[in-house]
């Protein structure tokens, strides 16, 4: 064990909820990976499964692929605030590419998600992590649903500026249908659980054994 | 050592570009805003990058005309990329600022240290991850696991495992390496931060932000039908 790891380990033992430099860096590194995976999968599903893929299966598939990275992050850092900061960084990344509504949804759901993770050793509990990860991806799929339900007119006005009328009509049809919303939420939840299951297997079989 | 533009100048321009990219409504406004961003990039000595961006913008614009409207969301992605390119170009300038300069100007803005470190890692790692992904892909090819481009479609589970696992291990190793490097460079020091680069807000930087904002205001005013 090198000197830095020794110092970090002793700090972590003395203050279990204090963030060390390594925690901050690990969080940043893995959030970048999760965001990139999310964007690549969304682009691929948009191209391959368009237009259904973008709304129905996109978040679920992205959750399956990003799940292992989140599980490794939650297991390795395991401090209060992990889920909130993952939401916050993603929200800022969306803000940079002009997605104002997505930024708002991520910021609000980040707080709700972190509240769901309150309690001792929440990040070591598999099902609690599944809930947290589902909230994270619900923010991704709900970035269209929630503004549509809360402030429909202004959201459609904003969306119309970015897209052609056919896409706006399709979006209105999908996000106005309760059955479509239910399918999206179900697929996102299924994807999140599957992603976390794969993530847990990877953590147990590879990451713990590698002792990095 | 050559002078580096203060990251606060790029940040101010980025905020202005973001606001104007959201506010504009017509294609002409977008073209003019893109021209403004190209000029900003060019003025900061990024001649080849501005040329590449101009070519990319022209190609994406042509793609938008050529692609059939039935493509829906795929079309929207192209449009969104096109629309955000003027902002992303300024963003690349900010990202490519030396981490030391970002830390210095962030400390001047009284940002929390942990947040600053996170921002620097985000900027630093977002450029590294592409190299890491390419290295993993080359490693897979070198071992003859997925020799052809369509092999991923034939063995998706194997492709997933071969890609995700090395990326996780690399991410963990990188976070350890970056922590060591950051601690070695005194990132946790509580003393006032200095910078090896001669940074600071200069009149030319302020002029660049001012001209960019003025130009963008004129674009908004012009295409509103005032001229």
GROMACS .gro file of C-alpha atoms in nm:
model
  439
    1UNK     CA    1   0.000   0.000   0.000
    2UNK     CA    2   0.152   0.334  -0.101
    3UNK     CA    3   0.170   0.645   0.119
    4UNK     CA    4  -0.128   0.825  -0.041
    5UNK     CA    5  -0.353   0.520  -0.004
    6UNK     CA    6  -0.245   0.487   0.361
    7UNK     CA    7  -0.331   0.852   0.432
    8UNK     CA    8  -0.666   0.824   0.252
    9UNK     CA    9  -0.753   0.501   0.435
   10UNK     CA   10  -0.675   0.652   0.776
   11UNK     CA   11  -0.879   0.967   0.691
   12UNK     CA   12  -1.171   0.752   0.578
   13UNK     CA   13  -1.163   0.552   0.903
   14UNK     CA   14  -1.147   0.863   1.121
   15UNK     CA   15  -1.424   1.054   0.936
   16UNK     CA   16  -1.649   0.809   0.751
   17UNK     CA   17  -1.858   1.084   0.584
   18UNK     CA   18  -1.578   1.327   0.498
   19UNK     CA   19  -1.488   1.342   0.131
   20UNK     CA   20  -1.122   1.280   0.054
   21UNK     CA   21  -0.947   1.407  -0.258
   22UNK     CA   22  -0.957   1.058  -0.404
   23UNK     CA   23  -1.335   1.040  -0.353
   24UNK     CA   24  -1.382   1.370  -0.538
   25UNK     CA   25  -1.161   1.258  -0.827
   26UNK     CA   26  -1.322   0.911  -0.850
   27UNK     CA   27  -1.666   1.073  -0.859
   28UNK     CA   28  -1.563   1.313  -1.137
   29UNK     CA   29  -1.397   1.038  -1.344
   30UNK     CA   30  -1.689   0.795  -1.322
   31UNK     CA   31  -1.955   1.062  -1.379
   32UNK     CA   32  -1.779   1.160  -1.701
   33UNK     CA   33  -1.779   0.793  -1.808
   34UNK     CA   34  -2.150   0.753  -1.719
   35UNK     CA   35  -2.240   1.072  -1.907
   36UNK     CA   36  -2.046   0.969  -2.216
   37UNK     CA   37  -2.200   0.618  -2.213
   38UNK     CA   38  -2.544   0.777  -2.175
   39UNK     CA   39  -2.490   1.012  -2.467
   40UNK     CA   40  -2.342   0.744  -2.696
   41UNK     CA   41  -2.628   0.503  -2.625
   42UNK     CA   42  -2.889   0.774  -2.676
   43UNK     CA   43  -2.736   0.873  -3.008
   44UNK     CA   44  -2.716   0.509  -3.119
   45UNK     CA   45  -3.076   0.431  -3.018
   46UNK     CA   46  -3.191   0.751  -3.185
   47UNK     CA   47  -3.030   0.644  -3.509
   48UNK     CA   48  -3.109   0.270  -3.498
   49UNK     CA   49  -3.453   0.267  -3.334
   50UNK     CA   50  -3.579   0.614  -3.429
   51UNK     CA   51  -3.822   0.752  -3.322
   52UNK     CA   52  -3.937   0.486  -3.073
   53UNK     CA   53  -3.589   0.419  -2.939
   54UNK     CA   54  -3.539   0.776  -2.824
   55UNK     CA   55  -3.841   0.777  -2.597
   56UNK     CA   56  -3.914   0.418  -2.492
   57UNK     CA   57  -3.603   0.202  -2.488
   58UNK     CA   58  -3.323   0.462  -2.488
   59UNK     CA   59  -3.303   0.534  -2.113
   60UNK     CA   60  -3.343   0.162  -2.026
   61UNK     CA   61  -3.060   0.051  -2.256
   62UNK     CA   62  -2.839   0.336  -2.132
   63UNK     CA   63  -2.913   0.229  -1.772
   64UNK     CA   64  -2.802  -0.130  -1.844
   65UNK     CA   65  -2.473  -0.011  -1.993
   66UNK     CA   66  -2.400   0.260  -1.734
   67UNK     CA   67  -2.507   0.049  -1.433
   68UNK     CA   68  -2.167  -0.114  -1.369
   69UNK     CA   69  -1.994   0.226  -1.359
   70UNK     CA   70  -2.246   0.360  -1.109
   71UNK     CA   71  -2.218   0.051  -0.888
   72UNK     CA   72  -1.838   0.076  -0.884
   73UNK     CA   73  -1.865   0.446  -0.800
   74UNK     CA   74  -2.119   0.389  -0.521
   75UNK     CA   75  -1.916   0.102  -0.374
   76UNK     CA   76  -1.582   0.281  -0.393
   77UNK     CA   77  -1.688   0.625  -0.270
   78UNK     CA   78  -1.993   0.535  -0.060
   79UNK     CA   79  -2.018   0.881   0.103
   80UNK     CA   80  -2.327   1.092   0.165
   81UNK     CA   81  -2.386   1.309  -0.143
   82UNK     CA   82  -2.259   1.072  -0.416
   83UNK     CA   83  -2.595   1.053  -0.592
   84UNK     CA   84  -2.657   1.427  -0.561
   85UNK     CA   85  -2.319   1.518  -0.709
   86UNK     CA   86  -2.361   1.267  -0.994
   87UNK     CA   87  -2.694   1.438  -1.070
   88UNK     CA   88  -2.540   1.784  -1.038
   89UNK     CA   89  -2.247   1.717  -1.272
   90UNK     CA   90  -2.480   1.561  -1.529
   91UNK     CA   91  -2.716   1.858  -1.493
   92UNK     CA   92  -2.429   2.100  -1.559
   93UNK     CA   93  -2.322   1.899  -1.863
   94UNK     CA   94  -2.677   1.921  -1.998
   95UNK     CA   95  -2.684   2.294  -1.924
   96UNK     CA   96  -2.371   2.343  -2.134
   97UNK     CA   97  -2.546   2.183  -2.434
   98UNK     CA   98  -2.849   2.407  -2.382
   99UNK     CA   99  -3.092   2.166  -2.215
  100UNK     CA  100  -3.238   2.401  -1.953
  101UNK     CA  101  -3.534   2.180  -1.859
  102UNK     CA  102  -3.312   1.874  -1.823
  103UNK     CA  103  -3.086   2.076  -1.591
  104UNK     CA  104  -3.384   2.166  -1.371
  105UNK     CA  105  -3.517   1.810  -1.357
  106UNK     CA  106  -3.173   1.670  -1.270
  107UNK     CA  107  -3.117   1.929  -0.996
  108UNK     CA  108  -3.455   1.859  -0.830
  109UNK     CA  109  -3.435   1.480  -0.865
  110UNK     CA  110  -3.077   1.490  -0.735
  111UNK     CA  111  -3.204   1.626  -0.404
  112UNK     CA  112  -3.490   1.372  -0.395
  113UNK     CA  113  -3.249   1.090  -0.483
  114UNK     CA  114  -3.008   1.189  -0.207
  115UNK     CA  115  -3.294   1.201   0.041
  116UNK     CA  116  -3.379   0.843  -0.061
  117UNK     CA  117  -3.020   0.748   0.022
  118UNK     CA  118  -3.030   0.887   0.375
  119UNK     CA  119  -2.923   0.653   0.650
  120UNK     CA  120  -2.617   0.457   0.748
  121UNK     CA  121  -2.439   0.250   0.481
  122UNK     CA  122  -2.708   0.325   0.219
  123UNK     CA  123  -2.449   0.304  -0.061
  124UNK     CA  124  -2.355  -0.048   0.047
  125UNK     CA  125  -2.713  -0.170   0.014
  126UNK     CA  126  -2.783  -0.315  -0.331
  127UNK     CA  127  -3.155  -0.227  -0.345
  128UNK     CA  128  -3.098   0.126  -0.216
  129UNK     CA  129  -2.840   0.171  -0.492
  130UNK     CA  130  -3.094   0.038  -0.743
  131UNK     CA  131  -3.346   0.300  -0.627
  132UNK     CA  132  -3.085   0.575  -0.649
  133UNK     CA  133  -2.974   0.466  -0.993
  134UNK     CA  134  -3.334   0.442  -1.111
  135UNK     CA  135  -3.395   0.801  -0.993
  136UNK     CA  136  -3.086   0.909  -1.187
  137UNK     CA  137  -3.216   0.752  -1.508
  138UNK     CA  138  -3.571   0.860  -1.437
  139UNK     CA  139  -3.431   1.213  -1.443
  140UNK     CA  140  -3.297   1.132  -1.790
  141UNK     CA  141  -3.625   0.994  -1.924
  142UNK     CA  142  -3.834   1.231  -1.710
  143UNK     CA  143  -3.651   1.533  -1.851
  144UNK     CA  144  -3.921   1.534  -2.117
  145UNK     CA  145  -4.212   1.395  -1.916
  146UNK     CA  146  -4.202   1.623  -1.610
  147UNK     CA  147  -4.181   1.963  -1.788
  148UNK     CA  148  -4.458   1.842  -2.021
  149UNK     CA  149  -4.682   1.770  -1.721
  150UNK     CA  150  -4.589   2.081  -1.523
  151UNK     CA  151  -4.553   2.360  -1.782
  152UNK     CA  152  -4.665   2.219  -2.112
  153UNK     CA  153  -4.696   2.536  -2.324
  154UNK     CA  154  -4.357   2.689  -2.246
  155UNK     CA  155  -4.184   2.351  -2.282
  156UNK     CA  156  -4.339   2.289  -2.624
  157UNK     CA  157  -4.247   2.643  -2.727
  158UNK     CA  158  -3.886   2.581  -2.628
  159UNK     CA  159  -3.878   2.237  -2.793
  160UNK     CA  160  -4.029   2.373  -3.118
  161UNK     CA  161  -3.729   2.605  -3.153
  162UNK     CA  162  -3.500   2.301  -3.161
  163UNK     CA  163  -3.698   2.060  -3.371
  164UNK     CA  164  -3.923   2.012  -3.671
  165UNK     CA  165  -4.307   2.005  -3.633
  166UNK     CA  166  -4.327   1.626  -3.690
  167UNK     CA  167  -4.092   1.559  -3.397
  168UNK     CA  168  -4.286   1.802  -3.174
  169UNK     CA  169  -4.613   1.625  -3.259
  170UNK     CA  170  -4.458   1.286  -3.185
  171UNK     CA  171  -4.321   1.410  -2.853
  172UNK     CA  172  -4.662   1.552  -2.758
  173UNK     CA  173  -4.831   1.220  -2.840
  174UNK     CA  174  -4.581   1.013  -2.640
  175UNK     CA  175  -4.565   1.232  -2.330
  176UNK     CA  176  -4.941   1.288  -2.320
  177UNK     CA  177  -5.020   0.917  -2.310
  178UNK     CA  178  -5.025   0.757  -1.960
  179UNK     CA  179  -4.958   0.411  -2.107
  180UNK     CA  180  -4.650   0.540  -2.294
  181UNK     CA  181  -4.520   0.706  -1.975
  182UNK     CA  182  -4.581   0.382  -1.782
  183UNK     CA  183  -4.385   0.182  -2.042
  184UNK     CA  184  -4.097   0.432  -2.032
  185UNK     CA  185  -4.082   0.418  -1.649
  186UNK     CA  186  -4.103   0.037  -1.650
  187UNK     CA  187  -3.825  -0.001  -1.908
  188UNK     CA  188  -3.609   0.251  -1.722
  189UNK     CA  189  -3.662   0.067  -1.390
  190UNK     CA  190  -3.590  -0.270  -1.552
  191UNK     CA  191  -3.275  -0.131  -1.715
  192UNK     CA  192  -3.160   0.024  -1.387
  193UNK     CA  193  -3.204  -0.301  -1.191
  194UNK     CA  194  -3.034  -0.507  -1.464
  195UNK     CA  195  -2.749  -0.256  -1.484
  196UNK     CA  196  -2.702  -0.266  -1.107
  197UNK     CA  197  -2.710  -0.650  -1.107
  198UNK     CA  198  -2.437  -0.660  -1.371
  199UNK     CA  199  -2.251  -0.393  -1.176
  200UNK     CA  200  -2.269  -0.593  -0.853
  201UNK     CA  201  -2.137  -0.903  -1.032
  202UNK     CA  202  -1.848  -0.702  -1.177
  203UNK     CA  203  -1.765  -0.546  -0.840
  204UNK     CA  204  -1.766  -0.884  -0.663
  205UNK     CA  205  -1.591  -1.085  -0.934
  206UNK     CA  206  -1.335  -0.837  -1.065
  207UNK     CA  207  -1.297  -0.506  -0.880
  208UNK     CA  208  -1.268  -0.648  -0.526
  209UNK     CA  209  -1.026  -0.916  -0.644
  210UNK     CA  210  -0.812  -0.665  -0.836
  211UNK     CA  211  -0.761  -0.466  -0.510
  212UNK     CA  212  -0.707  -0.137  -0.692
  213UNK     CA  213   0.644   3.131  -2.093
  214UNK     CA  214   0.364   3.248  -2.327
  215UNK     CA  215   0.072   3.435  -2.177
  216UNK     CA  216  -0.249   3.236  -2.122
  217UNK     CA  217  -0.595   3.393  -2.147
  218UNK     CA  218  -0.769   3.412  -1.812
  219UNK     CA  219  -1.030   3.130  -1.788
  220UNK     CA  220  -1.274   3.385  -1.640
  221UNK     CA  221  -1.279   3.562  -1.978
  222UNK     CA  222  -1.370   3.236  -2.155
  223UNK     CA  223  -1.629   3.162  -1.886
  224UNK     CA  224  -1.796   3.502  -1.937
  225UNK     CA  225  -1.799   3.449  -2.315
  226UNK     CA  226  -1.933   3.096  -2.268
  227UNK     CA  227  -2.221   3.224  -2.055
  228UNK     CA  228  -2.300   3.493  -2.313
  229UNK     CA  229  -2.283   3.239  -2.597
  230UNK     CA  230  -2.512   2.999  -2.406
  231UNK     CA  231  -2.774   3.268  -2.342
  232UNK     CA  232  -2.769   3.386  -2.705
  233UNK     CA  233  -2.777   3.028  -2.842
  234UNK     CA  234  -3.101   2.975  -2.647
  235UNK     CA  235  -3.246   3.316  -2.736
  236UNK     CA  236  -3.198   3.303  -3.115
  237UNK     CA  237  -3.488   3.186  -3.329
  238UNK     CA  238  -3.390   3.181  -3.699
  239UNK     CA  239  -3.124   3.002  -3.903
  240UNK     CA  240  -2.966   3.333  -4.006
  241UNK     CA  241  -2.909   3.425  -3.644
  242UNK     CA  242  -2.747   3.087  -3.589
  243UNK     CA  243  -2.514   3.132  -3.888
  244UNK     CA  244  -2.410   3.476  -3.762
  245UNK     CA  245  -2.354   3.353  -3.406
  246UNK     CA  246  -2.141   3.071  -3.545
  247UNK     CA  247  -1.937   3.327  -3.739
  248UNK     CA  248  -1.889   3.527  -3.420
  249UNK     CA  249  -1.767   3.219  -3.230
  250UNK     CA  250  -1.533   3.132  -3.518
  251UNK     CA  251  -1.385   3.481  -3.501
  252UNK     CA  252  -1.341   3.448  -3.122
  253UNK     CA  253  -1.160   3.116  -3.170
  254UNK     CA  254  -0.948   3.261  -3.450
  255UNK     CA  255  -0.855   3.564  -3.238
  256UNK     CA  256  -0.729   3.325  -2.968
  257UNK     CA  257  -0.488   3.163  -3.212
  258UNK     CA  258  -0.694   2.850  -3.280
  259UNK     CA  259  -0.678   2.883  -3.658
  260UNK     CA  260  -0.686   2.514  -3.754
  261UNK     CA  261  -0.958   2.439  -3.497
  262UNK     CA  262  -1.176   2.723  -3.624
  263UNK     CA  263  -1.132   2.594  -3.980
  264UNK     CA  264  -1.231   2.240  -3.873
  265UNK     CA  265  -1.536   2.375  -3.689
  266UNK     CA  266  -1.641   2.580  -3.993
  267UNK     CA  267  -1.615   2.273  -4.217
  268UNK     CA  268  -1.807   2.061  -3.961
  269UNK     CA  269  -2.078   2.326  -3.935
  270UNK     CA  270  -2.115   2.348  -4.313
  271UNK     CA  271  -2.130   1.967  -4.342
  272UNK     CA  272  -2.393   1.938  -4.066
  273UNK     CA  273  -2.599   2.216  -4.229
  274UNK     CA  274  -2.591   2.028  -4.561
  275UNK     CA  275  -2.684   1.705  -4.379
  276UNK     CA  276  -2.986   1.878  -4.227
  277UNK     CA  277  -3.107   1.974  -4.575
  278UNK     CA  278  -3.034   1.634  -4.733
  279UNK     CA  279  -3.175   1.408  -4.457
  280UNK     CA  280  -3.545   1.319  -4.491
  281UNK     CA  281  -3.780   1.477  -4.233
  282UNK     CA  282  -3.910   1.130  -4.130
  283UNK     CA  283  -3.590   1.063  -3.935
  284UNK     CA  284  -3.737   1.256  -3.640
  285UNK     CA  285  -3.508   1.244  -3.339
  286UNK     CA  286  -3.193   1.167  -3.543
  287UNK     CA  287  -3.259   1.491  -3.728
  288UNK     CA  288  -3.308   1.668  -3.398
  289UNK     CA  289  -2.965   1.548  -3.275
  290UNK     CA  290  -2.798   1.696  -3.584
  291UNK     CA  291  -2.990   2.021  -3.535
  292UNK     CA  292  -2.912   2.036  -3.165
  293UNK     CA  293  -2.540   1.978  -3.234
  294UNK     CA  294  -2.548   2.249  -3.497
  295UNK     CA  295  -2.727   2.486  -3.266
  296UNK     CA  296  -2.490   2.430  -2.975
  297UNK     CA  297  -2.168   2.432  -3.183
  298UNK     CA  298  -2.107   2.809  -3.126
  299UNK     CA  299  -2.125   2.743  -2.748
  300UNK     CA  300  -1.921   2.422  -2.759
  301UNK     CA  301  -1.643   2.598  -2.948
  302UNK     CA  302  -1.604   2.851  -2.666
  303UNK     CA  303  -1.633   2.560  -2.420
  304UNK     CA  304  -1.333   2.385  -2.581
  305UNK     CA  305  -1.126   2.699  -2.521
  306UNK     CA  306  -1.218   2.692  -2.153
  307UNK     CA  307  -1.156   2.318  -2.124
  308UNK     CA  308  -0.814   2.347  -2.287
  309UNK     CA  309  -0.700   2.611  -2.036
  310UNK     CA  310  -0.419   2.475  -1.815
  311UNK     CA  311  -0.556   2.324  -1.488
  312UNK     CA  312  -0.324   2.552  -1.290
  313UNK     CA  313  -0.480   2.859  -1.452
  314UNK     CA  314  -0.833   2.728  -1.386
  315UNK     CA  315  -0.748   2.662  -1.020
  316UNK     CA  316  -0.596   3.007  -0.985
  317UNK     CA  317  -0.887   3.196  -1.139
  318UNK     CA  318  -1.137   2.971  -0.956
  319UNK     CA  319  -0.968   3.061  -0.627
  320UNK     CA  320  -0.999   3.429  -0.724
  321UNK     CA  321  -1.373   3.371  -0.777
  322UNK     CA  322  -1.384   3.218  -0.427
  323UNK     CA  323  -1.520   2.884  -0.552
  324UNK     CA  324  -1.497   2.596  -0.299
  325UNK     CA  325  -1.174   2.398  -0.337
  326UNK     CA  326  -1.347   2.058  -0.377
  327UNK     CA  327  -1.570   2.197  -0.653
  328UNK     CA  328  -1.267   2.344  -0.829
  329UNK     CA  329  -1.084   2.012  -0.816
  330UNK     CA  330  -1.393   1.838  -0.953
  331UNK     CA  331  -1.418   2.088  -1.240
  332UNK     CA  332  -1.048   2.046  -1.326
  333UNK     CA  333  -1.079   1.667  -1.325
  334UNK     CA  334  -1.389   1.688  -1.544
  335UNK     CA  335  -1.205   1.903  -1.796
  336UNK     CA  336  -0.886   1.700  -1.777
  337UNK     CA  337  -1.053   1.358  -1.794
  338UNK     CA  338  -1.308   1.436  -2.067
  339UNK     CA  339  -1.021   1.469  -2.316
  340UNK     CA  340  -0.838   1.161  -2.181
  341UNK     CA  341  -1.137   0.924  -2.198
  342UNK     CA  342  -1.141   0.928  -2.579
  343UNK     CA  343  -0.778   0.813  -2.581
  344UNK     CA  344  -0.858   0.547  -2.319
  345UNK     CA  345  -1.151   0.416  -2.523
  346UNK     CA  346  -0.936   0.403  -2.837
  347UNK     CA  347  -0.663   0.215  -2.644
  348UNK     CA  348  -0.920  -0.041  -2.519
  349UNK     CA  349  -1.054  -0.089  -2.873
  350UNK     CA  350  -0.698  -0.141  -3.004
  351UNK     CA  351  -0.629  -0.387  -2.723
  352UNK     CA  352  -0.938  -0.589  -2.816
  353UNK     CA  353  -0.836  -0.593  -3.183
  354UNK     CA  354  -0.475  -0.684  -3.101
  355UNK     CA  355  -0.592  -0.990  -2.909
  356UNK     CA  356  -0.813  -1.094  -3.201
  357UNK     CA  357  -1.126  -1.100  -2.984
  358UNK     CA  358  -1.352  -0.889  -3.205
  359UNK     CA  359  -1.158  -0.872  -3.533
  360UNK     CA  360  -1.422  -0.714  -3.760
  361UNK     CA  361  -1.645  -0.407  -3.712
  362UNK     CA  362  -1.957  -0.627  -3.723
  363UNK     CA  363  -1.819  -0.870  -3.459
  364UNK     CA  364  -1.978  -0.647  -3.192
  365UNK     CA  365  -2.320  -0.723  -3.343
  366UNK     CA  366  -2.246  -1.098  -3.350
  367UNK     CA  367  -2.121  -1.115  -2.988
  368UNK     CA  368  -2.279  -0.820  -2.802
  369UNK     CA  369  -2.236  -0.967  -2.450
  370UNK     CA  370  -1.866  -1.035  -2.507
  371UNK     CA  371  -1.817  -0.690  -2.660
  372UNK     CA  372  -1.986  -0.535  -2.356
  373UNK     CA  373  -1.766  -0.726  -2.111
  374UNK     CA  374  -1.448  -0.661  -2.310
  375UNK     CA  375  -1.520  -0.289  -2.315
  376UNK     CA  376  -1.676  -0.218  -1.975
  377UNK     CA  377  -1.429  -0.409  -1.756
  378UNK     CA  378  -1.108  -0.247  -1.884
  379UNK     CA  379  -1.280   0.093  -1.870
  380UNK     CA  380  -1.374   0.041  -1.502
  381UNK     CA  381  -1.025  -0.075  -1.408
  382UNK     CA  382  -0.868   0.210  -1.607
  383UNK     CA  383  -1.104   0.461  -1.442
  384UNK     CA  384  -1.007   0.338  -1.094
  385UNK     CA  385  -0.635   0.343  -1.177
  386UNK     CA  386  -0.662   0.688  -1.331
  387UNK     CA  387  -0.839   0.826  -1.024
  388UNK     CA  388  -0.555   0.694  -0.807
  389UNK     CA  389  -0.290   0.836  -1.042
  390UNK     CA  390  -0.465   1.173  -1.065
  391UNK     CA  391  -0.501   1.186  -0.684
  392UNK     CA  392  -0.128   1.122  -0.640
  393UNK     CA  393  -0.042   1.385  -0.903
  394UNK     CA  394  -0.281   1.642  -0.750
  395UNK     CA  395  -0.149   1.583  -0.396
  396UNK     CA  396   0.208   1.599  -0.519
  397UNK     CA  397   0.133   1.938  -0.678
  398UNK     CA  398  -0.015   2.067  -0.354
  399UNK     CA  399  -0.379   2.087  -0.456
  400UNK     CA  400  -0.487   2.046  -0.093
  401UNK     CA  401  -0.274   2.335   0.027
  402UNK     CA  402  -0.465   2.599   0.224
  403UNK     CA  403  -0.224   2.879   0.133
  404UNK     CA  404  -0.314   3.139  -0.137
  405UNK     CA  405  -0.279   2.979  -0.480
  406UNK     CA  406  -0.023   3.102  -0.731
  407UNK     CA  407   0.007   3.009  -1.098
  408UNK     CA  408   0.306   2.926  -1.314
  409UNK     CA  409   0.137   3.089  -1.617
  410UNK     CA  410   0.115   3.466  -1.647
  411UNK     CA  411  -0.265   3.485  -1.624
  412UNK     CA  412  -0.493   3.772  -1.533
  413UNK     CA  413  -0.772   3.976  -1.682
  414UNK     CA  414  -0.628   4.200  -1.953
  415UNK     CA  415  -0.796   4.483  -2.149
  416UNK     CA  416  -0.778   4.273  -2.469
  417UNK     CA  417  -0.967   3.989  -2.296
  418UNK     CA  418  -1.236   4.227  -2.173
  419UNK     CA  419  -1.256   4.375  -2.522
  420UNK     CA  420  -1.305   4.024  -2.671
  421UNK     CA  421  -1.596   3.948  -2.431
  422UNK     CA  422  -1.746   4.292  -2.493
  423UNK     CA  423  -1.725   4.260  -2.871
  424UNK     CA  424  -1.871   3.909  -2.861
  425UNK     CA  425  -2.167   4.021  -2.647
  426UNK     CA  426  -2.220   4.333  -2.859
  427UNK     CA  427  -2.208   4.128  -3.179
  428UNK     CA  428  -2.458   3.875  -3.041
  429UNK     CA  429  -2.692   4.156  -2.928
  430UNK     CA  430  -2.674   4.302  -3.278
  431UNK     CA  431  -2.757   3.963  -3.429
  432UNK     CA  432  -3.065   3.938  -3.208
  433UNK     CA  433  -3.167   4.297  -3.289
  434UNK     CA  434  -3.105   4.264  -3.665
  435UNK     CA  435  -3.309   3.954  -3.728
  436UNK     CA  436  -3.599   4.075  -3.512
  437UNK     CA  437  -3.690   4.284  -3.815
  438UNK     CA  438  -3.535   4.610  -3.703
  439UNK     CA  439  -3.332   4.643  -4.025
   0.00000   0.00000   0.00000
